[in-house]
mmCIF file of C-alpha atoms in Angstrom:
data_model
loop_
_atom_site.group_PDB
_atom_site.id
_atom_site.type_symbol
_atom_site.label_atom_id
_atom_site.label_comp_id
_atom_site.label_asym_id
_atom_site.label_seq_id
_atom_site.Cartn_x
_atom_site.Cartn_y
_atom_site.Cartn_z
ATOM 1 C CA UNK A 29 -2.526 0.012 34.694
ATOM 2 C CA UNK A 30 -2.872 4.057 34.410
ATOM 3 C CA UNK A 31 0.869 5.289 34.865
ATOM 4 C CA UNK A 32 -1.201 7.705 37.092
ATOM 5 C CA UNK A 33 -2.804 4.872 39.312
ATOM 6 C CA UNK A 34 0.489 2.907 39.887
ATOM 7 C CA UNK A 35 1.225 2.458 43.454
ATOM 8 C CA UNK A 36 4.288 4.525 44.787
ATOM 9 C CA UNK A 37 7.506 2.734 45.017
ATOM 10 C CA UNK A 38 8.477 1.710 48.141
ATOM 11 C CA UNK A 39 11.836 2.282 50.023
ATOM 12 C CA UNK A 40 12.869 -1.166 50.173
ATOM 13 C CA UNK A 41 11.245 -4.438 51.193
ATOM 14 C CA UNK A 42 9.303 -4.984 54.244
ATOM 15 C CA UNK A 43 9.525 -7.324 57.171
ATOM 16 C CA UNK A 44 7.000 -8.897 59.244
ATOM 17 C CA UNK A 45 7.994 -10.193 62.332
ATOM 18 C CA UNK A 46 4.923 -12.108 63.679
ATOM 19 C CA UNK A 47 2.840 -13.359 60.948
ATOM 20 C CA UNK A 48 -0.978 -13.052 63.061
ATOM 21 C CA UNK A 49 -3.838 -11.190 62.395
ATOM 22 C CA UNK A 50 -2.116 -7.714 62.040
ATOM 23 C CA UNK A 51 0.907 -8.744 60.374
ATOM 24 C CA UNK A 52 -0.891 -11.335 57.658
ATOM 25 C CA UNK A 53 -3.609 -8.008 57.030
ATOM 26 C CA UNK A 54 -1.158 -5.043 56.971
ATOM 27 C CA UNK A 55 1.962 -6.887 55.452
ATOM 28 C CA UNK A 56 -0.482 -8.388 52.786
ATOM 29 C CA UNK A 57 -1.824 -5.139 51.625
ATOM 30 C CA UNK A 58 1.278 -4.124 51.070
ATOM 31 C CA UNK A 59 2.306 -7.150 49.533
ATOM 32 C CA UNK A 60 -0.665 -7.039 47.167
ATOM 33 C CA UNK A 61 0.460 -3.574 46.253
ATOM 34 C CA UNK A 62 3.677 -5.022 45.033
ATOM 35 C CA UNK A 63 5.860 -4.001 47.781
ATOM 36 C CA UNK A 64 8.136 -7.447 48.681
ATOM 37 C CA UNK A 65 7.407 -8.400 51.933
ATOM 38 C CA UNK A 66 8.720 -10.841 54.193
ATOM 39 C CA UNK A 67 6.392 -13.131 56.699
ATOM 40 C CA UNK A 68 7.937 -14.739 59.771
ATOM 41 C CA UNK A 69 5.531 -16.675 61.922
ATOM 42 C CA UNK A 70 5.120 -19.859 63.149
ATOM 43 C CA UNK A 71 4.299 -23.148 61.454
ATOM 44 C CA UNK A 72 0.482 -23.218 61.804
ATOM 45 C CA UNK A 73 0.069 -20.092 60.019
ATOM 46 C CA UNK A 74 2.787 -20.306 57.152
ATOM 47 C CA UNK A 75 1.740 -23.913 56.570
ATOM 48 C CA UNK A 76 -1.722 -22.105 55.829
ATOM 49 C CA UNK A 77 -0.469 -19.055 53.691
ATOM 50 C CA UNK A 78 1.815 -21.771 51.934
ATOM 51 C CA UNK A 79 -1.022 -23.599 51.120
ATOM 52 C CA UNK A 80 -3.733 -21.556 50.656
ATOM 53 C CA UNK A 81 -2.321 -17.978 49.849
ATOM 54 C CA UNK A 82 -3.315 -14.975 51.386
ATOM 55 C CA UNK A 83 -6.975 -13.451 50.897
ATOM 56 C CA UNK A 84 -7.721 -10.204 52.525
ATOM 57 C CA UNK A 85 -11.450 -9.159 52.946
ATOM 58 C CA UNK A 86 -12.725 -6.003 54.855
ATOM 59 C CA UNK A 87 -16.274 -4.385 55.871
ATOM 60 C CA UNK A 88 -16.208 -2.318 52.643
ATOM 61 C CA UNK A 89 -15.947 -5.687 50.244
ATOM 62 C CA UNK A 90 -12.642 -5.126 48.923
ATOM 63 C CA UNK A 91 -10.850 -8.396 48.565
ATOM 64 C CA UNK A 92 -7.346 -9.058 47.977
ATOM 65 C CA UNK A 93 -5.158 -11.914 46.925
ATOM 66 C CA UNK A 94 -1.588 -12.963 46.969
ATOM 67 C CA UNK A 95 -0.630 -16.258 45.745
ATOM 68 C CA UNK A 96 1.413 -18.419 47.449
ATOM 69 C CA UNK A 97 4.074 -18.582 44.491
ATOM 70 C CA UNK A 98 4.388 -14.696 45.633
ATOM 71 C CA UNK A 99 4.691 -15.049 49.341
ATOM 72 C CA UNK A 100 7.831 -15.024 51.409
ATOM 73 C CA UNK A 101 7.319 -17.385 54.406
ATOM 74 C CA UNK A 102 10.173 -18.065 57.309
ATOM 75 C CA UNK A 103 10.252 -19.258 60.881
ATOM 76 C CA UNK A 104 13.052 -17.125 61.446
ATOM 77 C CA UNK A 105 14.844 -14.017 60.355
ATOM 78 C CA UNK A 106 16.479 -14.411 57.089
ATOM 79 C CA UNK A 107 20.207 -14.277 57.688
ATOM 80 C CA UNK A 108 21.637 -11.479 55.544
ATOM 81 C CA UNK A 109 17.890 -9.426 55.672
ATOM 82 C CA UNK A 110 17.920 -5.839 54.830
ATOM 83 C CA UNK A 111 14.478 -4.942 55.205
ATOM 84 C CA UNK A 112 13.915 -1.058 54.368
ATOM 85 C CA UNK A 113 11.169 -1.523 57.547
ATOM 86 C CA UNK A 114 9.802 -4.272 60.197
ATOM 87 C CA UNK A 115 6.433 -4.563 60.867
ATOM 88 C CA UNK A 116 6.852 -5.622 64.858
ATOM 89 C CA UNK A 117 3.342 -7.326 65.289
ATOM 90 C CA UNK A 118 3.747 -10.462 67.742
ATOM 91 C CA UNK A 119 1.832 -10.501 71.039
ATOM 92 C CA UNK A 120 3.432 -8.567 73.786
ATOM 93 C CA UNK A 121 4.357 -11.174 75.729
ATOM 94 C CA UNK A 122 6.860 -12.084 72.869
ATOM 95 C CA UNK A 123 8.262 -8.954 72.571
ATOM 96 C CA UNK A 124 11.836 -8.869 74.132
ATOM 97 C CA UNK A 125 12.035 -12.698 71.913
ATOM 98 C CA UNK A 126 11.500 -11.022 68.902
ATOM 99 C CA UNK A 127 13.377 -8.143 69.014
ATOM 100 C CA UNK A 128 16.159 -10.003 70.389
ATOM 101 C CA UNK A 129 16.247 -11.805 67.304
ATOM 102 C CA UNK A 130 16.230 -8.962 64.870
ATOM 103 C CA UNK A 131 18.829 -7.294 66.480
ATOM 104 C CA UNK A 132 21.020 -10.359 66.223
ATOM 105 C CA UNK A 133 20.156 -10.355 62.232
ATOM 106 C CA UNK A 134 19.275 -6.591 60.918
ATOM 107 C CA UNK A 135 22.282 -3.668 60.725
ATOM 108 C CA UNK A 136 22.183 -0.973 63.007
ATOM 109 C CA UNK A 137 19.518 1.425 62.455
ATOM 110 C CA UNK A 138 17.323 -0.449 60.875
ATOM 111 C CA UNK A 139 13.768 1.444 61.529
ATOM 112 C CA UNK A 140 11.142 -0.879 63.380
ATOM 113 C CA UNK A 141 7.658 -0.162 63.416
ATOM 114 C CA UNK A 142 5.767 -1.826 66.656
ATOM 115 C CA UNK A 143 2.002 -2.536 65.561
ATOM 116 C CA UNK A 144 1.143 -4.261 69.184
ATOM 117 C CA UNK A 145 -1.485 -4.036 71.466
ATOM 118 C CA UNK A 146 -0.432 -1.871 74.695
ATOM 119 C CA UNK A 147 1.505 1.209 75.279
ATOM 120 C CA UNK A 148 4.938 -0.156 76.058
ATOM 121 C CA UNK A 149 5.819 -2.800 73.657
ATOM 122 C CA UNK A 150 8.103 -0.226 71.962
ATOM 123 C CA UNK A 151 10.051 0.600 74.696
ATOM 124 C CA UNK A 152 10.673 -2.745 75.515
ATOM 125 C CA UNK A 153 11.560 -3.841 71.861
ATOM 126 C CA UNK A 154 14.171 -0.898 72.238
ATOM 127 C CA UNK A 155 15.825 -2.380 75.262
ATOM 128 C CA UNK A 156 16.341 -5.421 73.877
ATOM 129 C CA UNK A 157 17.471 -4.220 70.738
ATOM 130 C CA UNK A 158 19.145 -1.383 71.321
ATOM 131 C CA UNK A 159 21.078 -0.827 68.249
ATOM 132 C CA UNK A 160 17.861 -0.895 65.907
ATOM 133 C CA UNK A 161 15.232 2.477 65.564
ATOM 134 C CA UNK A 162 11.908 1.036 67.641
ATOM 135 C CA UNK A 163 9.006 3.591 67.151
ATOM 136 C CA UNK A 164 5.653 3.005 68.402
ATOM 137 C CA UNK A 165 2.857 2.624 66.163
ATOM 138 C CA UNK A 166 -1.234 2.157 66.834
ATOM 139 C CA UNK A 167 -3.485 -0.262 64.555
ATOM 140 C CA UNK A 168 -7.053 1.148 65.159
ATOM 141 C CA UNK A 169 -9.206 -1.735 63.611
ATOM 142 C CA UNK A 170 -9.775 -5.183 64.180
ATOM 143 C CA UNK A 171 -8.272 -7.953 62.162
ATOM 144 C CA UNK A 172 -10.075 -11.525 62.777
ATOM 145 C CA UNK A 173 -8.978 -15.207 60.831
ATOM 146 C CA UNK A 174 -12.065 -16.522 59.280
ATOM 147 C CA UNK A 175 -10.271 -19.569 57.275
ATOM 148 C CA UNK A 176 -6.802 -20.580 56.970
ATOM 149 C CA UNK A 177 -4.865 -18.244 55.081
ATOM 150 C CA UNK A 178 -7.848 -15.583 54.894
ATOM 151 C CA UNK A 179 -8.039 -12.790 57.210
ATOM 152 C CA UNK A 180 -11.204 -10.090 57.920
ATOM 153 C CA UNK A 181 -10.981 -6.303 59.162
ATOM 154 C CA UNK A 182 -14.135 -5.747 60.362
ATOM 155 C CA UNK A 183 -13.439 -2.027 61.475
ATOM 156 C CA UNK A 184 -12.012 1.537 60.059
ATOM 157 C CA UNK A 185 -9.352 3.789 61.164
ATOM 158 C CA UNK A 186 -5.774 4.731 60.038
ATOM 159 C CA UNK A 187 -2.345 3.622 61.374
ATOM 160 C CA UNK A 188 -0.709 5.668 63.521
ATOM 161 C CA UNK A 189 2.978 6.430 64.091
ATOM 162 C CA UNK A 190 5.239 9.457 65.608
ATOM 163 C CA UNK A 191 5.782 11.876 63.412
ATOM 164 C CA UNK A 192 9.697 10.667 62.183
ATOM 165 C CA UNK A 193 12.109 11.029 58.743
ATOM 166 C CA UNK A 194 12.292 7.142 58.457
ATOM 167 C CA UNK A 195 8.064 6.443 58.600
ATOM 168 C CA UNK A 196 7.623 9.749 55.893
ATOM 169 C CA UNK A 197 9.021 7.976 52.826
ATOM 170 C CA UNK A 198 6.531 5.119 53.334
ATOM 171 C CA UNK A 199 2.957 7.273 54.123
ATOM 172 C CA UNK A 200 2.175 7.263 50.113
ATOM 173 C CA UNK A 201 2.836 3.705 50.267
ATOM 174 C CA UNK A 202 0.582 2.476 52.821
ATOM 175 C CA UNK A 203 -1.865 4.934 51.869
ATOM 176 C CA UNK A 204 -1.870 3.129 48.035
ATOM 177 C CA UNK A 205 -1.798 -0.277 49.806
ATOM 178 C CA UNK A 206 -5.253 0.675 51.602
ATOM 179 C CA UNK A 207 -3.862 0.913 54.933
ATOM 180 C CA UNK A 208 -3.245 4.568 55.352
ATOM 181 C CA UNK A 209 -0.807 5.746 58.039
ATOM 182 C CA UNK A 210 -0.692 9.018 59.814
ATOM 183 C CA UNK A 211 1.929 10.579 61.688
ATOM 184 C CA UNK A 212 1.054 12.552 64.544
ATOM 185 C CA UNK A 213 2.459 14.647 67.104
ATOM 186 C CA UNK A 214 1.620 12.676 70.354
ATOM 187 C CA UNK A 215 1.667 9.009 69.757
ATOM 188 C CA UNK A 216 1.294 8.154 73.479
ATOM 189 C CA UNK A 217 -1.769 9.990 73.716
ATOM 190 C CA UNK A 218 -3.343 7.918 71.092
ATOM 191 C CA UNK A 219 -1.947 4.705 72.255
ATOM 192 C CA UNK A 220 -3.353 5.643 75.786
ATOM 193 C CA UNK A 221 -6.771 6.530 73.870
ATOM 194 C CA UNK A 222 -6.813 3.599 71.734
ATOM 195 C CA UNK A 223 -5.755 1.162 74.872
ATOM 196 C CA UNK A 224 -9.004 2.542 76.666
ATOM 197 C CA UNK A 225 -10.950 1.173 73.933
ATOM 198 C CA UNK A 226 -9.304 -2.394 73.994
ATOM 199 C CA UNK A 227 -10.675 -2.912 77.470
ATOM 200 C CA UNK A 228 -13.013 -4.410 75.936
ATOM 201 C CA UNK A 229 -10.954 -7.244 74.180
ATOM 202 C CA UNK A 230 -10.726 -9.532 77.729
ATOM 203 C CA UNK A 231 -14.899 -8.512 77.901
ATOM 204 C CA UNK A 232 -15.103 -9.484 74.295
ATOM 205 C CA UNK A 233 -12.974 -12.698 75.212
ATOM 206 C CA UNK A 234 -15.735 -13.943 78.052
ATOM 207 C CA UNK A 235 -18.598 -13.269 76.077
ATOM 208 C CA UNK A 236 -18.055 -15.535 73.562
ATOM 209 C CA UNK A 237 -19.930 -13.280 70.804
ATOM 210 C CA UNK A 238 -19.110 -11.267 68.038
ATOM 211 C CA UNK A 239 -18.651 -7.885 69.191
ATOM 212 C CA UNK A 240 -21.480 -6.677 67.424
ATOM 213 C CA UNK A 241 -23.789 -9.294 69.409
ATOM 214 C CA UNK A 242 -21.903 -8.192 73.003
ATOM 215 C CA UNK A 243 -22.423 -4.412 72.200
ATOM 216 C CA UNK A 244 -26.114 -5.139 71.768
ATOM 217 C CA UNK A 245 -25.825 -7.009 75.319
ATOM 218 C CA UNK A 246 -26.211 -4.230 77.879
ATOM 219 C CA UNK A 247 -24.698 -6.751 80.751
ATOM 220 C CA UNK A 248 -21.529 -6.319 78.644
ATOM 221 C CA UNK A 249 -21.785 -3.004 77.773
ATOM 222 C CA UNK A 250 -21.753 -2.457 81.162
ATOM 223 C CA UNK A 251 -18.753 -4.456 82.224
ATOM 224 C CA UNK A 252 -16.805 -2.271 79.130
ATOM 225 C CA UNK A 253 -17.824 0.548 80.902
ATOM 226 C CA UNK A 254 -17.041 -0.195 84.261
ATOM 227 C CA UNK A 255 -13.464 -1.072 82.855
ATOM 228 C CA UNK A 256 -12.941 2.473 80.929
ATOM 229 C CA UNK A 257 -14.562 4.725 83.973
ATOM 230 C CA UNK A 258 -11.756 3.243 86.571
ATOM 231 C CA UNK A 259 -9.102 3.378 83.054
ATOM 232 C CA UNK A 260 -9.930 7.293 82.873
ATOM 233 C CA UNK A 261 -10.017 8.160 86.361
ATOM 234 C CA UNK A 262 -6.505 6.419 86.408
ATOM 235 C CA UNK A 263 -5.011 8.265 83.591
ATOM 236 C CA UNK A 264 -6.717 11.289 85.466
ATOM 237 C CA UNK A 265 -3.849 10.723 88.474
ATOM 238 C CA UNK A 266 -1.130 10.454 86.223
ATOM 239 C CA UNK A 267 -2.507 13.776 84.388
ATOM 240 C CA UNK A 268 -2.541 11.962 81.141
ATOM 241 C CA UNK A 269 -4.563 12.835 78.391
ATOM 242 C CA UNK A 270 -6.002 10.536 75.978
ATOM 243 C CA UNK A 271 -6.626 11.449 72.821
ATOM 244 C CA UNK A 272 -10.052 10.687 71.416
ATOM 245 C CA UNK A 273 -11.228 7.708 69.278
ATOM 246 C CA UNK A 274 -13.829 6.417 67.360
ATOM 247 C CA UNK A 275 -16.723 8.261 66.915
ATOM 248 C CA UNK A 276 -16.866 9.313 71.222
ATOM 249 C CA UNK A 277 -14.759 10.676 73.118
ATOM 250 C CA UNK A 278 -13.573 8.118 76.002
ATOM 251 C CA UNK A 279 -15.697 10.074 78.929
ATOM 252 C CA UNK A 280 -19.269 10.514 76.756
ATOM 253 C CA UNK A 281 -18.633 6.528 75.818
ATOM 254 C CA UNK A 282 -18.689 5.060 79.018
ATOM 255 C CA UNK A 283 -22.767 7.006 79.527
ATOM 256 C CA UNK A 284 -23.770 5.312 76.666
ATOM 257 C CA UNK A 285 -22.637 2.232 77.191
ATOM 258 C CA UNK A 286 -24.656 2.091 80.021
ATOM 259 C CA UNK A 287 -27.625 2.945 78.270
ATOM 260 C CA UNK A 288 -30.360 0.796 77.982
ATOM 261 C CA UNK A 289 -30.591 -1.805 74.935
ATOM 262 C CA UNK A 290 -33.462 0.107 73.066
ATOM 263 C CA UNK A 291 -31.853 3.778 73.443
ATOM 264 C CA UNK A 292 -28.253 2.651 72.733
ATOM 265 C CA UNK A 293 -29.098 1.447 69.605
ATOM 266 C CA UNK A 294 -30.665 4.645 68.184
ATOM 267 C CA UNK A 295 -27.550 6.800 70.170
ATOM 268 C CA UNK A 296 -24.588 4.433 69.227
ATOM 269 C CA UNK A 297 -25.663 4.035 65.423
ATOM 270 C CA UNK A 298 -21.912 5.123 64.537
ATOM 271 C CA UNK A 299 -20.410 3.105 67.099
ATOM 272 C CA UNK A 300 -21.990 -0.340 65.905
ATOM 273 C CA UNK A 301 -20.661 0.170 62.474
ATOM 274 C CA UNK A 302 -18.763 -3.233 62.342
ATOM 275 C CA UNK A 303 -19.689 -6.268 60.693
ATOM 276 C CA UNK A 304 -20.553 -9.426 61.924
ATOM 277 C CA UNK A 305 -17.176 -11.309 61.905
ATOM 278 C CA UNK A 306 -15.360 -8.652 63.985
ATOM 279 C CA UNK A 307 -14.213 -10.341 67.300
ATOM 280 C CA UNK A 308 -11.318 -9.335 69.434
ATOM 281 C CA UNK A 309 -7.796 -10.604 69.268
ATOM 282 C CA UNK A 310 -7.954 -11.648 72.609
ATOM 283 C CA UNK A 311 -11.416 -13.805 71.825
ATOM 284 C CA UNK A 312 -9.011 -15.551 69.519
ATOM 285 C CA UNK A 313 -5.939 -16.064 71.423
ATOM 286 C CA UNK A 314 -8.500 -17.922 74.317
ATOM 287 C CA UNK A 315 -10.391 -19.709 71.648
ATOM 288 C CA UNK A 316 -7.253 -21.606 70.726
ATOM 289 C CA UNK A 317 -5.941 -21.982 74.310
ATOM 290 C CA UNK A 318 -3.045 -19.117 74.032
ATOM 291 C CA UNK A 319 -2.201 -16.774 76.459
ATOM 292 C CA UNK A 320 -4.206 -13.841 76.296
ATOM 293 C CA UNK A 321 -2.753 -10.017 76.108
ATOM 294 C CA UNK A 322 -4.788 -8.846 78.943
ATOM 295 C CA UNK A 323 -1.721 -7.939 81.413
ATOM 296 C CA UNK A 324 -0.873 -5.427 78.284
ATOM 297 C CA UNK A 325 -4.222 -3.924 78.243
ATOM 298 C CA UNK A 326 -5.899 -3.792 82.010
ATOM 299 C CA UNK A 327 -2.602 -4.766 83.189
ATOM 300 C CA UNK A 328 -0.957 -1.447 82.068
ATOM 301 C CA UNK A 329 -3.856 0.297 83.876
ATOM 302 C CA UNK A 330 -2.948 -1.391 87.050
ATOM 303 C CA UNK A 331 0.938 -0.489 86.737
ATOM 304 C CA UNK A 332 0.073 3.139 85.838
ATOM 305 C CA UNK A 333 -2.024 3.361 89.002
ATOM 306 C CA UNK A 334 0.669 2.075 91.597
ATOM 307 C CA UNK A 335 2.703 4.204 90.251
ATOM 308 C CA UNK A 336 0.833 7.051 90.792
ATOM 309 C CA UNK A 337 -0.421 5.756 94.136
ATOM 310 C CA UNK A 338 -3.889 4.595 93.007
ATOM 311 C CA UNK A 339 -5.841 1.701 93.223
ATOM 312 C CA UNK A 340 -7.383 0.179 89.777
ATOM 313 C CA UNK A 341 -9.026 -2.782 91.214
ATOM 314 C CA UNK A 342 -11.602 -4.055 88.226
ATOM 315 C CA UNK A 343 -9.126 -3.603 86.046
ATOM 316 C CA UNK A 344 -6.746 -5.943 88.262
ATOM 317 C CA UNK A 345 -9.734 -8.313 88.081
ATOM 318 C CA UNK A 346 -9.888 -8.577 84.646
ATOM 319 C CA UNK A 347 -6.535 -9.466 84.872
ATOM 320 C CA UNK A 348 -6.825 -12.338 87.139
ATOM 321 C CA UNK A 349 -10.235 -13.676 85.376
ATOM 322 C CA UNK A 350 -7.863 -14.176 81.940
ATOM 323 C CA UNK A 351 -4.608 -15.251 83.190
ATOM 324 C CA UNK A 352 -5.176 -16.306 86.699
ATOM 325 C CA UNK A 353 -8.350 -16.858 88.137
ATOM 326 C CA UNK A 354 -8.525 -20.152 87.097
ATOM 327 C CA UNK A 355 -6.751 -23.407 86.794
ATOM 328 C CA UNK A 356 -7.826 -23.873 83.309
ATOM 329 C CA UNK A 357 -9.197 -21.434 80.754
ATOM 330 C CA UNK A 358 -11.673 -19.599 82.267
ATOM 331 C CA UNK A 359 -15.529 -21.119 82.079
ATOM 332 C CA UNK A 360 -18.222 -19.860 80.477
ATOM 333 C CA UNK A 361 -19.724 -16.982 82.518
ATOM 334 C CA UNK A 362 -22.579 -14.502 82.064
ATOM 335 C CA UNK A 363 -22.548 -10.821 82.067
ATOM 336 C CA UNK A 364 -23.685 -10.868 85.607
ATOM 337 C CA UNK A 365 -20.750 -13.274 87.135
ATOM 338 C CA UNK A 366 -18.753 -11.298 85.088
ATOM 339 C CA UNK A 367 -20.040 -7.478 86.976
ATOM 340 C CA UNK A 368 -20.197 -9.402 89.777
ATOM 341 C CA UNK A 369 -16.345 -10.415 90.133
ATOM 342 C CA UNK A 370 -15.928 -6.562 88.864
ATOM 343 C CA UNK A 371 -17.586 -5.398 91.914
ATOM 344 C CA UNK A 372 -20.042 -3.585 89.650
ATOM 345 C CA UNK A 373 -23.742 -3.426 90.891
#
């Protein structure tokens, strides 16, 4: 290797605490740019890395591999860990758990980087580790498991933290690794813009398609919509301001998701630039019988609306229809049951 092309060195060794779709594709790029990195996750995934290694594709056909030989894998965290940063990437409802348990292992200070879905799985994180450095972070593309061990991003965008001394060392780093970070002045902005956007993931979940296939479905285009409309008008009461993502803002995306089949695919050319194994997280989580992250998506909606003394009532649907509407996983339902329960016409 070109002295020139050689990755930056990293400030220390990395941590991932929750080894899933986010952790295995960000902490692997990083680990296939040599930085040592650190998975903790449960059994059914490490016994896959441990057997199979970790392959990385995405929608622009790079590939990367790292052997198992080269992979750190633990249930737990490492007694006597001093990770240089932690990758905080389990599902929200885990949150508190997990940083409980890196407070009881890391020193004081130790910088941790929350790559969840949501808007307040920092916050919480810092609560119940209060003597670590939790700052909020955004992952804007989609990460789906297409064998054991191998893991697919089937959409762009850049990482996004606050702008902070102990993220600055590592921007080069990520950036070399092929998952670029920026820092930027008004993370809750984008998290509240990017959280818009994953009102789809329950939709996604129900369909049961790629999301390619359901944003070629105008029935579920239009439940999307119906979603982000009541999510805007919402964040309207609490005079927050989202920033804009993707290749729409939030407002012009909900008129042409509502467009019809024919017209949205000559508008929304930019928009359907994913490839054809991009699902959402939450597709996965129901696939395999998990709890799903909805109350961290729709559900932060319909806390941000009581507080403000609104009502967000589709999105408190949603809600139910994943976690609650049911006594079993919910059954297979068509775009029309589904705009039907959302009181959509």
């Amino acid at each position: 290797m070109n002295p020139a092309d050689r990755p930056p060195d990293a400030p220390g060794p990395v941590l991932v605490m929750g080894a899933g779709a986010v952790g295995c594709y960000v902490g692997g790029c990083l680990a296939a740019a040599g930085v040592p990195v650190t998975f903790v996750g449960r059994p059914r995934v490490l016994g896959a890395l441990a057997a199979d290694g970790l392959t990385l594709t995405d929608r622009d056909g790079a590939r990367r591999v790292v052997p198992a030989a080269r992979l750190a894998l633990t249930e737990a965290v490492p007694a006597g860990a001093r990770p240089a940063l932690v990758l905080l990437c389990v599902k929200s409802a885990a949150t508190a758990e997990a940083a409980g348990q890196l407070a009881a292992a890391l020193p004081a200070g130790t910088p941790v980087l929350s790559l969840q879905n949501g808007v307040g799985n920092a916050e919480v994180a810092q609560q119940a580790a209060p003597a670590l450095r939790v700052l909020p972070g955004m992952v804007p593309f989609n990460v789906a498991e297409v064998a054991p061990g191998a893991w697919h991003r089937g959409t762009g965008g850049r990482l996004a933290a606050p702008q902070d001394a102990a993220l600055a060392p590592w921007v080069p780093v990520f950036a070399a690794a092929g998952v670029p970070l920026a820092l930027v002045p008004d993370i809750r902005a984008v998290q509240w813009g990017k959280l818009l956007i994953n009102l789809n993931n329950p939709v996604n979940a129900l369909s049961r398609l790629s999301l390619r296939d359901e944003f070629m479905h105008a029935g579920w285009r239009r439940c999307f919509a119906a979603l982000m409309e009541e999510g805007l008008q919402v964040l309207a009461a609490a005079g927050i301001q989202p920033a804009p993502f993707g290749a729409l803002p939030q407002a012009r995306m909900v008129r042409v998701l509502r467009l019809p089949d024919w017209l949205f695919r000559i508008v929304a050319r930019r928009m359907l630039t994913m490839d054809a194994k991009a699902r959402s997280s939450t597709a996965d989580d129901l696939a395999l019988g998990r709890r799903t992250e909805v109350d961290a998506l729709c559900g932060e909606v319909v806390r941000l609306a009581r507080r403000h003394g609104v009502q967000a009532p589709r999105n408190a649907k949603m809600v139910q229809l994943l976690d609650g509407g049911w006594p079993e996983p919910p059954p297979v339902l068509t775009a029309r049951q589904v705009l039907r329960e959302l009181g959509v016409a």
